[in-house]
JSON list of C-alpha atoms in Angstrom, two decimals:
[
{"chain": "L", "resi": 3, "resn": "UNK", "atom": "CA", "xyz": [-96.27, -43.94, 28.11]},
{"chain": "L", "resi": 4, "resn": "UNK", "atom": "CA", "xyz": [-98.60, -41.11, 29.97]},
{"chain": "L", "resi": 5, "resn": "UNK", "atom": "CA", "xyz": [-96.13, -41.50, 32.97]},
{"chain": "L", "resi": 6, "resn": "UNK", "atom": "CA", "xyz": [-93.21, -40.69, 30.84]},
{"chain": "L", "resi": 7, "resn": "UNK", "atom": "CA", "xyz": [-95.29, -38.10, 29.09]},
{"chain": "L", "resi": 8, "resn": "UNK", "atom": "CA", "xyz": [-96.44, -36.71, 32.29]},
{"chain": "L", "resi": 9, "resn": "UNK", "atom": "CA", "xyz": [-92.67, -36.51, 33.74]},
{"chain": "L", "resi": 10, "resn": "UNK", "atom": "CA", "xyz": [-91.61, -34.95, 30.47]},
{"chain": "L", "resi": 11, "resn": "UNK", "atom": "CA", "xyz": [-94.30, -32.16, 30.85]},
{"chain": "L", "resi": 12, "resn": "UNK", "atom": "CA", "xyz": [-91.85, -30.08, 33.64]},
{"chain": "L", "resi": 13, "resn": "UNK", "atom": "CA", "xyz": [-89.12, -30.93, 31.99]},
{"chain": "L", "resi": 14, "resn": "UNK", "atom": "CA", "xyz": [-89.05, -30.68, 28.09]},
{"chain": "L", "resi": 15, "resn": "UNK", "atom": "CA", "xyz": [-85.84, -31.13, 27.28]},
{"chain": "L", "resi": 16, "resn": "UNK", "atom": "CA", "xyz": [-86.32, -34.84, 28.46]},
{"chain": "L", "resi": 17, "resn": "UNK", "atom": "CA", "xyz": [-89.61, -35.50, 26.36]},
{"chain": "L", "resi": 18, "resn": "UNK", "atom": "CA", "xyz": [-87.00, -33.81, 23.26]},
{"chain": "L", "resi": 19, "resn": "UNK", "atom": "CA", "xyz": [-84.61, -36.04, 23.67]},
{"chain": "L", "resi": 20, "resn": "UNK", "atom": "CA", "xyz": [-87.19, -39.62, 23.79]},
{"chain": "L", "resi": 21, "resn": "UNK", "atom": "CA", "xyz": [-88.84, -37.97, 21.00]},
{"chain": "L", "resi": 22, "resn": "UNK", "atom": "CA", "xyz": [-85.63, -37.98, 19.17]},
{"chain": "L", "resi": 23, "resn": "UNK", "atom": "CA", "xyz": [-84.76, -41.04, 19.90]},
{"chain": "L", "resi": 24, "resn": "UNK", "atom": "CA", "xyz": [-88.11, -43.01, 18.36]},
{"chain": "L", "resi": 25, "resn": "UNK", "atom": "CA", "xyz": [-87.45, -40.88, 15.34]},
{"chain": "L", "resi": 26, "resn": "UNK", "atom": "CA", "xyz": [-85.86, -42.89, 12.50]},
{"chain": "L", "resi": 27, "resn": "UNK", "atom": "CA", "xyz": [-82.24, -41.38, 11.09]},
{"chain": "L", "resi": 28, "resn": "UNK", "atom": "CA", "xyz": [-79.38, -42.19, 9.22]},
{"chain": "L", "resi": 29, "resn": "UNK", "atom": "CA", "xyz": [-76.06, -42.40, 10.54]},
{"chain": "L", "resi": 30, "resn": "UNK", "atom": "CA", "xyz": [-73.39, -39.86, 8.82]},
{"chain": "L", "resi": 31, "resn": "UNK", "atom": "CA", "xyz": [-70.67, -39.93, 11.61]},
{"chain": "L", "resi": 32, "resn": "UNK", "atom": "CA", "xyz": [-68.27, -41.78, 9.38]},
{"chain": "L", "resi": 33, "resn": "UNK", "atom": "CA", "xyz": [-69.22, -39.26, 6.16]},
{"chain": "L", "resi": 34, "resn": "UNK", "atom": "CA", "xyz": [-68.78, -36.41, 8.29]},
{"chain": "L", "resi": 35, "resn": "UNK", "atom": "CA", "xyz": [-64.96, -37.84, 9.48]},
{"chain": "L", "resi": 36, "resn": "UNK", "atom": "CA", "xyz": [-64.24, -38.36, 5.94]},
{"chain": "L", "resi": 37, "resn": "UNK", "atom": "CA", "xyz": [-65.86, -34.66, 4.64]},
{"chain": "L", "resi": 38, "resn": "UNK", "atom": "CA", "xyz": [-63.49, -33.39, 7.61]},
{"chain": "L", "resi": 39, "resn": "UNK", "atom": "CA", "xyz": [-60.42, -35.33, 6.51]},
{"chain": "L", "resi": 40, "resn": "UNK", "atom": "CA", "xyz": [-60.55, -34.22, 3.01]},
{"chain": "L", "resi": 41, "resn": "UNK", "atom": "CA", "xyz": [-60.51, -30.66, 3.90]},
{"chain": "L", "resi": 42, "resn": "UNK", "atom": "CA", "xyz": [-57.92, -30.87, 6.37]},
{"chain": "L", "resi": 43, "resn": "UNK", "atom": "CA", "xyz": [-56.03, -32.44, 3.34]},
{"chain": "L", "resi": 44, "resn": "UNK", "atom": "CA", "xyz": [-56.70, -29.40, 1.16]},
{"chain": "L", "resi": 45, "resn": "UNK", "atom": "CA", "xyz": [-55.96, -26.77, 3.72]},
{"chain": "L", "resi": 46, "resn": "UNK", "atom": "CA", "xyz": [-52.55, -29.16, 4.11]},
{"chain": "L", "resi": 47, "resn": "UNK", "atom": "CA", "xyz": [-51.59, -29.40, 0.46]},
{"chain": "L", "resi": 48, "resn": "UNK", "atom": "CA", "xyz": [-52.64, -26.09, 0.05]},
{"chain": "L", "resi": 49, "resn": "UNK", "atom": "CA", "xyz": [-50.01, -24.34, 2.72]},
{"chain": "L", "resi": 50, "resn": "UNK", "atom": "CA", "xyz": [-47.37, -26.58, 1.62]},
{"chain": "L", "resi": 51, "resn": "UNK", "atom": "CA", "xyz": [-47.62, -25.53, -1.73]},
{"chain": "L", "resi": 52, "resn": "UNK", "atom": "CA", "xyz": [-47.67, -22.21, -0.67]},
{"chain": "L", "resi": 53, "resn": "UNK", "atom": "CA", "xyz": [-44.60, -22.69, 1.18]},
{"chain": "L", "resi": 54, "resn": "UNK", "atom": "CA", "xyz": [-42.98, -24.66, -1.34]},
{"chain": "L", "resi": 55, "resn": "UNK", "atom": "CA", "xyz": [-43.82, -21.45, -3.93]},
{"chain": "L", "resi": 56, "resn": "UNK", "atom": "CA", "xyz": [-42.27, -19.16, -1.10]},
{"chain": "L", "resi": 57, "resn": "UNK", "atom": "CA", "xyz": [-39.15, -21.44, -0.66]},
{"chain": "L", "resi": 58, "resn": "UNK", "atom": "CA", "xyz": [-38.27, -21.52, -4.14]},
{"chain": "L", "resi": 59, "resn": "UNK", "atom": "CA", "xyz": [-38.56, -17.97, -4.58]},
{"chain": "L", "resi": 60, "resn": "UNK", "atom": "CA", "xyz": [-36.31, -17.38, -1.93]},
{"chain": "L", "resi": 61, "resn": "UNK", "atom": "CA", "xyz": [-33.93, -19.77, -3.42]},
{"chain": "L", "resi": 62, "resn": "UNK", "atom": "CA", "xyz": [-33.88, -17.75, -6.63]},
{"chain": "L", "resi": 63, "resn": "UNK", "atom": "CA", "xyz": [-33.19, -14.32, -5.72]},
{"chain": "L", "resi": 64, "resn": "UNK", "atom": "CA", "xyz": [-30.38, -16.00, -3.24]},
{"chain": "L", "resi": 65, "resn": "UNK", "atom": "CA", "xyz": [-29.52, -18.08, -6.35]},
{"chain": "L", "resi": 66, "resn": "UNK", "atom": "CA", "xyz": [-28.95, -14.82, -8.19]},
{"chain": "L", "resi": 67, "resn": "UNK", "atom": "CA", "xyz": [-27.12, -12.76, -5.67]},
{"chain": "L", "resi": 68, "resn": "UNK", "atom": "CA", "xyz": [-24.65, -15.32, -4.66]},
{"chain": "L", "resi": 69, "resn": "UNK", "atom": "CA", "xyz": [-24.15, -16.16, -8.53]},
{"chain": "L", "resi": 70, "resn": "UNK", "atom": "CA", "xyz": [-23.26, -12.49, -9.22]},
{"chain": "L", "resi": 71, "resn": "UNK", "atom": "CA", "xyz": [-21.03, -12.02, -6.17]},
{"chain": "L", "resi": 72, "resn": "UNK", "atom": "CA", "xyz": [-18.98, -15.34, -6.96]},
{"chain": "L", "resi": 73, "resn": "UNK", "atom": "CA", "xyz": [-18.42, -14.04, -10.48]},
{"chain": "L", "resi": 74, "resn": "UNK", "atom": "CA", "xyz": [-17.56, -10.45, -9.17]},
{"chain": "L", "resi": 75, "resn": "UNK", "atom": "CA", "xyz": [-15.11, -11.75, -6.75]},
{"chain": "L", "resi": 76, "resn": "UNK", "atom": "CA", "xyz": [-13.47, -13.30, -9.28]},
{"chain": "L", "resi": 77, "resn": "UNK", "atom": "CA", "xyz": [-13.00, -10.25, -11.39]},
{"chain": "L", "resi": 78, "resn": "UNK", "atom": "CA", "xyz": [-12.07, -8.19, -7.91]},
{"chain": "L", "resi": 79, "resn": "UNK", "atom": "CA", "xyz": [-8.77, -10.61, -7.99]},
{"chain": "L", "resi": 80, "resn": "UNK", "atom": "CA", "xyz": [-8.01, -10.04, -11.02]},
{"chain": "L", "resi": 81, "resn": "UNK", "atom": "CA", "xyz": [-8.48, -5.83, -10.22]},
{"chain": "L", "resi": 82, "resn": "UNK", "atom": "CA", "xyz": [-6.35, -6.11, -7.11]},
{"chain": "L", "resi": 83, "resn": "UNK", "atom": "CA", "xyz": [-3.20, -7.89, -9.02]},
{"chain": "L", "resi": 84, "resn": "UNK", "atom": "CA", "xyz": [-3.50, -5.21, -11.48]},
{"chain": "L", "resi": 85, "resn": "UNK", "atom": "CA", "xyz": [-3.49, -3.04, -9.43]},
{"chain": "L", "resi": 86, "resn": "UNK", "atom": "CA", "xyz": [-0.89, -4.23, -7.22]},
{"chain": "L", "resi": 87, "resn": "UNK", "atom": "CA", "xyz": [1.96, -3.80, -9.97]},
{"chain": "L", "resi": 88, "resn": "UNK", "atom": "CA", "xyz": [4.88, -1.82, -9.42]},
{"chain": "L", "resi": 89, "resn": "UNK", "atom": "CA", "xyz": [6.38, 0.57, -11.94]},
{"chain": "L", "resi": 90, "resn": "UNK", "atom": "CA", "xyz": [5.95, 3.54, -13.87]},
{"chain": "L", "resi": 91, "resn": "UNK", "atom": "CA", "xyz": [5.77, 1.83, -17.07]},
{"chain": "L", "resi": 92, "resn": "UNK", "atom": "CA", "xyz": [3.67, -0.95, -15.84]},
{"chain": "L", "resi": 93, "resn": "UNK", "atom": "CA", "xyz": [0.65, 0.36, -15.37]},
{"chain": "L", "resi": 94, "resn": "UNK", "atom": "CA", "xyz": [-1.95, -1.35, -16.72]},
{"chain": "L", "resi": 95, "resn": "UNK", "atom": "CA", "xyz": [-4.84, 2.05, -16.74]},
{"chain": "L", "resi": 96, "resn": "UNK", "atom": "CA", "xyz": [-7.51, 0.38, -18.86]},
{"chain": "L", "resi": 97, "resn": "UNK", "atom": "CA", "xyz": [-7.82, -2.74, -18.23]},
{"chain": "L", "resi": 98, "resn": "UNK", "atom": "CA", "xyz": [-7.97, -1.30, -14.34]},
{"chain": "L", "resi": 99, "resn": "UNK", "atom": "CA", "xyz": [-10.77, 1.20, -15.61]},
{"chain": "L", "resi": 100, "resn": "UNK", "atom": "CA", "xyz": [-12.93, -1.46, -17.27]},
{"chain": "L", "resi": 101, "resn": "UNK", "atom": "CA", "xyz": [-12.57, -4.00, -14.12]},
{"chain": "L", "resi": 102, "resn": "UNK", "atom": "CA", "xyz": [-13.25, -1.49, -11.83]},
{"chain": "L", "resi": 103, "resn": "UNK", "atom": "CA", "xyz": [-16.43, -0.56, -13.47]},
{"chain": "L", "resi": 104, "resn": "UNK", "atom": "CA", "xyz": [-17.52, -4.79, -13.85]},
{"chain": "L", "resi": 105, "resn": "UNK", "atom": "CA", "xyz": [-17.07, -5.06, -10.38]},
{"chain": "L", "resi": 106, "resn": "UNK", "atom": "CA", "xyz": [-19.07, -1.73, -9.64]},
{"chain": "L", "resi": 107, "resn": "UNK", "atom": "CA", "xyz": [-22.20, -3.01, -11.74]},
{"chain": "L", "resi": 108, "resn": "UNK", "atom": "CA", "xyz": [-21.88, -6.13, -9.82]},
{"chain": "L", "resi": 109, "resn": "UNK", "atom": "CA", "xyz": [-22.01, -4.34, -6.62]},
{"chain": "L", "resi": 110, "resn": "UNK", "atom": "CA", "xyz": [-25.25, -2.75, -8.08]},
{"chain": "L", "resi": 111, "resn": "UNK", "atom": "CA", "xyz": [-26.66, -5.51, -9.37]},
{"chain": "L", "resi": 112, "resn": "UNK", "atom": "CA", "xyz": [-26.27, -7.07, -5.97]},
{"chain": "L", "resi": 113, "resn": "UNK", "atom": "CA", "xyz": [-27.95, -4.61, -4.11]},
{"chain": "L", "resi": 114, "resn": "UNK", "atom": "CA", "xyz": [-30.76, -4.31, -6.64]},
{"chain": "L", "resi": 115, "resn": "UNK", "atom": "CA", "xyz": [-31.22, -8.32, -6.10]},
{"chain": "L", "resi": 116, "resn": "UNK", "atom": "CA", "xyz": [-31.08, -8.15, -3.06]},
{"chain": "L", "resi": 117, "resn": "UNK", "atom": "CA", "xyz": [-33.66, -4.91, -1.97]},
{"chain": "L", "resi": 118, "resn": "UNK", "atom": "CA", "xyz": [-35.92, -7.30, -3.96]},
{"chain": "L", "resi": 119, "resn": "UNK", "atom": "CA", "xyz": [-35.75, -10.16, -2.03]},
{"chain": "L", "resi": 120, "resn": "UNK", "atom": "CA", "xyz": [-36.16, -8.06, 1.10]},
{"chain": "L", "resi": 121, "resn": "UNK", "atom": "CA", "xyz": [-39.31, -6.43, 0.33]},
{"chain": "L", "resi": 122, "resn": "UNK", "atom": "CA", "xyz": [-40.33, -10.51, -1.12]},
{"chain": "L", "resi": 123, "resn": "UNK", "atom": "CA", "xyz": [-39.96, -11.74, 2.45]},
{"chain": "L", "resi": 124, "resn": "UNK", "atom": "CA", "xyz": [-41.60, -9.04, 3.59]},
{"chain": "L", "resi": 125, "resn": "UNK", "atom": "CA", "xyz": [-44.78, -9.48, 1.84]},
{"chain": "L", "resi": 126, "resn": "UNK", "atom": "CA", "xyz": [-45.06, -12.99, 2.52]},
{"chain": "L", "resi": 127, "resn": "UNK", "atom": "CA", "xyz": [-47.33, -14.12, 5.04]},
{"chain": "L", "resi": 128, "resn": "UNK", "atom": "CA", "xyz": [-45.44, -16.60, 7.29]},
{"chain": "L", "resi": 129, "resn": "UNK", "atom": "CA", "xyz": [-46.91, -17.84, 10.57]},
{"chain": "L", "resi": 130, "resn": "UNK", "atom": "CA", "xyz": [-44.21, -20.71, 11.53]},
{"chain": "L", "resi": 131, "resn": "UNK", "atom": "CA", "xyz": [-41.16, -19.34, 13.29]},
{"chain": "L", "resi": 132, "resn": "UNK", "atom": "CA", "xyz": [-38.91, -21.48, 12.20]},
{"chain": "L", "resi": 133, "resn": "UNK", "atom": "CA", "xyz": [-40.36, -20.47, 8.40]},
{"chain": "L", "resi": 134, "resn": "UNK", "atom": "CA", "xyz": [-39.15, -16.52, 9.61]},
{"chain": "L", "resi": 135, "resn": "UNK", "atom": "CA", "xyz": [-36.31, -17.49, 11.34]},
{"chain": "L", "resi": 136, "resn": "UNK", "atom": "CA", "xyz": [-34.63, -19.42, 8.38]},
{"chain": "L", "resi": 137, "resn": "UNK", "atom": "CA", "xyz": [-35.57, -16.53, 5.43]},
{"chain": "L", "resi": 138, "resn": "UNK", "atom": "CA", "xyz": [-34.33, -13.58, 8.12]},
{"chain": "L", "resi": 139, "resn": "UNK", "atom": "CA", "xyz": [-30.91, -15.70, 8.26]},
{"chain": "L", "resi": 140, "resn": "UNK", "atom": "CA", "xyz": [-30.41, -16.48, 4.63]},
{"chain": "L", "resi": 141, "resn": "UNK", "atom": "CA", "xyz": [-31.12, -12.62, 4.06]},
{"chain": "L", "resi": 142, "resn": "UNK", "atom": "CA", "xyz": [-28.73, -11.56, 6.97]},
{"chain": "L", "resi": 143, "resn": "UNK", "atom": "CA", "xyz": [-25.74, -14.16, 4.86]},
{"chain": "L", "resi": 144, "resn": "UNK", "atom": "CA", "xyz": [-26.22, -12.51, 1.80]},
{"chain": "L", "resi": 145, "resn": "UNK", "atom": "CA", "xyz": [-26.07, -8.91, 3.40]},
{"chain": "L", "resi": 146, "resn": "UNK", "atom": "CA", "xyz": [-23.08, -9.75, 4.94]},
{"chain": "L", "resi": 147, "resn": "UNK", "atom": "CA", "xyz": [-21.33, -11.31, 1.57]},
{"chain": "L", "resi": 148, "resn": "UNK", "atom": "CA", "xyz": [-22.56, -8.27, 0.13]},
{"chain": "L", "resi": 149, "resn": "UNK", "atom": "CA", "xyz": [-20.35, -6.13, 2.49]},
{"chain": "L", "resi": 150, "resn": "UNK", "atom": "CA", "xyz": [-17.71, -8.21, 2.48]},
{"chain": "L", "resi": 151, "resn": "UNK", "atom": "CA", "xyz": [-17.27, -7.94, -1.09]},
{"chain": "L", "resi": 152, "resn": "UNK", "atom": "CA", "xyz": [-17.85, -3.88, -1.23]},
{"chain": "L", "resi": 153, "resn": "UNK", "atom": "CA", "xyz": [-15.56, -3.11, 1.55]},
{"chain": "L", "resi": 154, "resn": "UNK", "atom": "CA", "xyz": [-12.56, -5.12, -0.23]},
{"chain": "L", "resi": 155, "resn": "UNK", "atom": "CA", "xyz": [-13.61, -3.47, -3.24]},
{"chain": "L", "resi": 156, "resn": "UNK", "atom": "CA", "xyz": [-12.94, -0.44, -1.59]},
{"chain": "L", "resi": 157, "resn": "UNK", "atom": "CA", "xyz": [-9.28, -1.22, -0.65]},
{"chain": "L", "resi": 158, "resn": "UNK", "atom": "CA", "xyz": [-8.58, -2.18, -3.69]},
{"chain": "L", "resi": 159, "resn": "UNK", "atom": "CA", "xyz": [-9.40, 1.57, -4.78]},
{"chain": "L", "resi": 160, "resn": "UNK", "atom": "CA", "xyz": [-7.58, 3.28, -2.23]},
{"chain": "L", "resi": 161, "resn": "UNK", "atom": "CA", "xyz": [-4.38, 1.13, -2.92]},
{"chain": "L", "resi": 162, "resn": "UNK", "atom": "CA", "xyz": [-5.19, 2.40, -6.67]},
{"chain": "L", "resi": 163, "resn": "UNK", "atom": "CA", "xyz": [-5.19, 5.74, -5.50]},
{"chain": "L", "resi": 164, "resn": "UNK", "atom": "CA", "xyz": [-2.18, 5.63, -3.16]},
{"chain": "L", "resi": 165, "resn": "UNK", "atom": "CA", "xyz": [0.29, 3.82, -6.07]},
{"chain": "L", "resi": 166, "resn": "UNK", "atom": "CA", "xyz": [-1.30, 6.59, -8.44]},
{"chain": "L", "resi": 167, "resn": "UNK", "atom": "CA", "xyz": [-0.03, 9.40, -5.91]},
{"chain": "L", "resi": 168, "resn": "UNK", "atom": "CA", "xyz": [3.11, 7.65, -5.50]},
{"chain": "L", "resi": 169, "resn": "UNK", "atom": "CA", "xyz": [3.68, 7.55, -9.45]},
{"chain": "L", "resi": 170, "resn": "UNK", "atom": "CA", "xyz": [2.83, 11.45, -9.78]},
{"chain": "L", "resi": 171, "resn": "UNK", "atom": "CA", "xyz": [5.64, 12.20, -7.12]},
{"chain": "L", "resi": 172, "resn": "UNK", "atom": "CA", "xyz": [8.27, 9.78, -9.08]},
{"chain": "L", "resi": 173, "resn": "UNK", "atom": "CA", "xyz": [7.24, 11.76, -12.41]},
{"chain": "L", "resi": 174, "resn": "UNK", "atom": "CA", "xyz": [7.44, 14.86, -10.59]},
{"chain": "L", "resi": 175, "resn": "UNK", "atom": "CA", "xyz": [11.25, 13.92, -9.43]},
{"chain": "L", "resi": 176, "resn": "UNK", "atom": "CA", "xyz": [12.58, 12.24, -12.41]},
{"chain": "L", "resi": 177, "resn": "UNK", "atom": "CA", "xyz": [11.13, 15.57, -14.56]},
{"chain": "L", "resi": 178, "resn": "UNK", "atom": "CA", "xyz": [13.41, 17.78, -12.51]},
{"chain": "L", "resi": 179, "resn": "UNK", "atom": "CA", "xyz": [16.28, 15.91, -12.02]},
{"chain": "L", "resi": 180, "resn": "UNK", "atom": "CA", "xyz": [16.41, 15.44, -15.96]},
{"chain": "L", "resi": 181, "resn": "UNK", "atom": "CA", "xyz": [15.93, 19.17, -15.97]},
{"chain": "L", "resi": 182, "resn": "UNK", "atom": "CA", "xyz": [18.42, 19.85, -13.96]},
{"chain": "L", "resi": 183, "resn": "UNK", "atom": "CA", "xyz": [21.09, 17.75, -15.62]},
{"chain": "L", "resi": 184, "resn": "UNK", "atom": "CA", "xyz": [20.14, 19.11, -18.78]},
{"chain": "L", "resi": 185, "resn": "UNK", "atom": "CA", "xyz": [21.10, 22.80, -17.90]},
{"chain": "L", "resi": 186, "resn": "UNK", "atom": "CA", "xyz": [23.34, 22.56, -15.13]},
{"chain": "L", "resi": 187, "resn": "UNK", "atom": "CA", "xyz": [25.67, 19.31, -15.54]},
{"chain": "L", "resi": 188, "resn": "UNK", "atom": "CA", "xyz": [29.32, 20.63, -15.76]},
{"chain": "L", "resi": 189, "resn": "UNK", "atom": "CA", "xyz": [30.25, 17.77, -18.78]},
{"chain": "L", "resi": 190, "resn": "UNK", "atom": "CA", "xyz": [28.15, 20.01, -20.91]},
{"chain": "L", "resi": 191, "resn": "UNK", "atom": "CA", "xyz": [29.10, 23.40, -20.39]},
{"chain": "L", "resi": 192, "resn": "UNK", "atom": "CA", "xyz": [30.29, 25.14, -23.07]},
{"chain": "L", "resi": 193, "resn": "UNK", "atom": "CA", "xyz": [32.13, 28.79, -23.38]},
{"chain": "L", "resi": 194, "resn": "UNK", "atom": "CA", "xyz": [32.33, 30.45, -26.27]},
{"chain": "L", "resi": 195, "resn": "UNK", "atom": "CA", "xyz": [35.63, 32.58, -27.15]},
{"chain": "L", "resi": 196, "resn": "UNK", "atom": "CA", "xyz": [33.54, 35.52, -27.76]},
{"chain": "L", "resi": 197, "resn": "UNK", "atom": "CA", "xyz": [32.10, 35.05, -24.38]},
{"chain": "L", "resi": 198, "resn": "UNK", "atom": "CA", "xyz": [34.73, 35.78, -22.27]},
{"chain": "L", "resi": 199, "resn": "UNK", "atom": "CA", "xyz": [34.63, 39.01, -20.16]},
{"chain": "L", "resi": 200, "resn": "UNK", "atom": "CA", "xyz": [38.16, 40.55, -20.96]},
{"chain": "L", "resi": 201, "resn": "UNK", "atom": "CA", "xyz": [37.85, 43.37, -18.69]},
{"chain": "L", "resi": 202, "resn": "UNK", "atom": "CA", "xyz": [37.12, 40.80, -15.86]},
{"chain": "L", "resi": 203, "resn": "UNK", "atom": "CA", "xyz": [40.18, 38.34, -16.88]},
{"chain": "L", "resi": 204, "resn": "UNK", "atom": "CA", "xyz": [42.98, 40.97, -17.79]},
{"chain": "L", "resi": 205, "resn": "UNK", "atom": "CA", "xyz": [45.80, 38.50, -17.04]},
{"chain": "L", "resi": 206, "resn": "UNK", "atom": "CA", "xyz": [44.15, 35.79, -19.29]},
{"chain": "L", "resi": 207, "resn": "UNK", "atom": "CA", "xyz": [44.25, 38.26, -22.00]},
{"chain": "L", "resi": 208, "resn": "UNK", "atom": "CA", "xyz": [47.67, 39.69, -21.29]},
{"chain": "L", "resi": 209, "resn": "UNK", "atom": "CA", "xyz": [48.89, 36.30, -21.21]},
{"chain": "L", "resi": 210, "resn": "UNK", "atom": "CA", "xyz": [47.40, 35.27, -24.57]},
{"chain": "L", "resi": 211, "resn": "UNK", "atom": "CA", "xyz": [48.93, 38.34, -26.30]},
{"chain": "L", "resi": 212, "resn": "UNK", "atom": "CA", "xyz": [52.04, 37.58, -24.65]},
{"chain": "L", "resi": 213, "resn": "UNK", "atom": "CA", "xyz": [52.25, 34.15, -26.36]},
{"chain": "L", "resi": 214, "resn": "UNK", "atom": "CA", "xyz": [51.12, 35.31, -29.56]},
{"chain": "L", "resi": 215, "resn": "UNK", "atom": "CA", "xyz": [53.91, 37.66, -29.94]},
{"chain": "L", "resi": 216, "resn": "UNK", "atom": "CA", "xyz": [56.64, 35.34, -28.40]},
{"chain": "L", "resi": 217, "resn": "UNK", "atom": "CA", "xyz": [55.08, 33.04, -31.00]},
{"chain": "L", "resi": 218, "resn": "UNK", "atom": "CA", "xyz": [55.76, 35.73, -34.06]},
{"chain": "L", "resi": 219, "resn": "UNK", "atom": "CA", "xyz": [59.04, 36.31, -32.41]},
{"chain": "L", "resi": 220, "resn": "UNK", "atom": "CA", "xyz": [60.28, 32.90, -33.07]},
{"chain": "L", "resi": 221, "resn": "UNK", "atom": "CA", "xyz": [58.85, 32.47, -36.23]},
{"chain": "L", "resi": 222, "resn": "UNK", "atom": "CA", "xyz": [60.37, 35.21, -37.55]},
{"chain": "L", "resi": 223, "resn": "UNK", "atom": "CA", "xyz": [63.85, 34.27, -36.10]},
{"chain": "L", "resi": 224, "resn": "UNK", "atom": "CA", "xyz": [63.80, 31.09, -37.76]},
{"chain": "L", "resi": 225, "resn": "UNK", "atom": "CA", "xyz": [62.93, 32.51, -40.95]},
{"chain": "L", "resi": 226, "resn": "UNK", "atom": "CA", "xyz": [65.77, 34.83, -40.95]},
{"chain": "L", "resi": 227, "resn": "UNK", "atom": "CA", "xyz": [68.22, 32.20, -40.66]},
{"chain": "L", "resi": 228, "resn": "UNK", "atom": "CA", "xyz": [67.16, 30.05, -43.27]},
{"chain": "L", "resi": 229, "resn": "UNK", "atom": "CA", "xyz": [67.12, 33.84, -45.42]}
]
């Protein structure tokens, strides 16, 4: 015992550690693996019910958007047959007018959705890649429907617009060829007897007198005879 003391005396960690040793103690390895597994349980459950709470949000606002644009597209078909109808007297103007404004507050509503979910996935905390990666793409899908939809919307107008400036022109014609027939069609022109210029048709009115008398003349002769 003094020779072990004596060795320990230049080197104390040594005498520590054979101190320690003699002392009694109680084992708590196995506690201290369970304490450990139960929090890395927690910390576990408690980022995959974070992500779980994330996911499903995501889901919604997607959910929502695709829901509306599905529904507007629907009522888009319907605007571009209407609108695709030939004929002056075919137009269909307000059921056109209310369409077109469905499918605008769709567009809107869209957008609105959509702005949301951005600044959601923006706020959200997410450390995994993959995690970023897959909310960046189903945000780049619906951005793309989006446009999709809004740029066919927008053909649908300017066919609308061009039929509209092609129906204009066909009023346009049909007004002055109807006013032209009206006034200058030869079937209905008409001159009066007192409208005739007699200074400017001197044989017309020479030859009407002339007939008028030879007409008197022969009346006359036939009444004599019978006298």
């Amino acid at each position: 015992m003094k020779s072990r003391l004596n060795i320990s005396r230049g080197k104390k960690k040594i005498h520590y550690i054979y101190v320690l040793r003699k002392m009694p103690y109680v084992d708590k390895t196995e506690e201290f693996f369970k304490i450990v597994e139960k929090l890395s349980n927690e910390n576990f459950n408690l980022r995959k019910s974070r992500n779980i709470t994330q996911d499903t949000e995501v889901s919604e606002f997607a959910s929502k958007i695709t829901d509306l644009l599905q529904r507007g597209g629907q009522k888009l078909q319907k605007l571009e047959r209407c609108v695709k109808q030939k004929g002056i007297f075919n137009d269909k103007t307000s059921e056109i007018e209310e369409l077109t404004y469905e499918v605008k507050k769709t567009i809107t509503d869209a957008t609105n959705y959509l702005d949301a979910l951005v600044q959601y996935t923006y706020s959200l905390n997410i450390n995994n890649p993959q995690g970023r990666t897959h909310v960046d793409n189903i945000v780049s899908s619906l951005k793309n429907r989006l446009f999709d939809f809004t740029k066919k919307f927008k053909d649908v107008l300017h066919i609308r617009s061009e039929h509209i400036k092609k129906q204009v022109n066909r009023r346009k014609m049909y007004s002055y060829t109807s006013n032209e027939s009206t006034f200058n069609n030869e079937n209905y022109k008409f001159t009066p007897l007192q409208d005739i210029d007699i200074e400017r048709c001197p044989h017309t009115h020479m030859k009407t007198r002339v007939t008028s008398v030879k007409l008197f003349s022969s009346v006359f002769r036939t009444m004599t005879l019978c006298t």
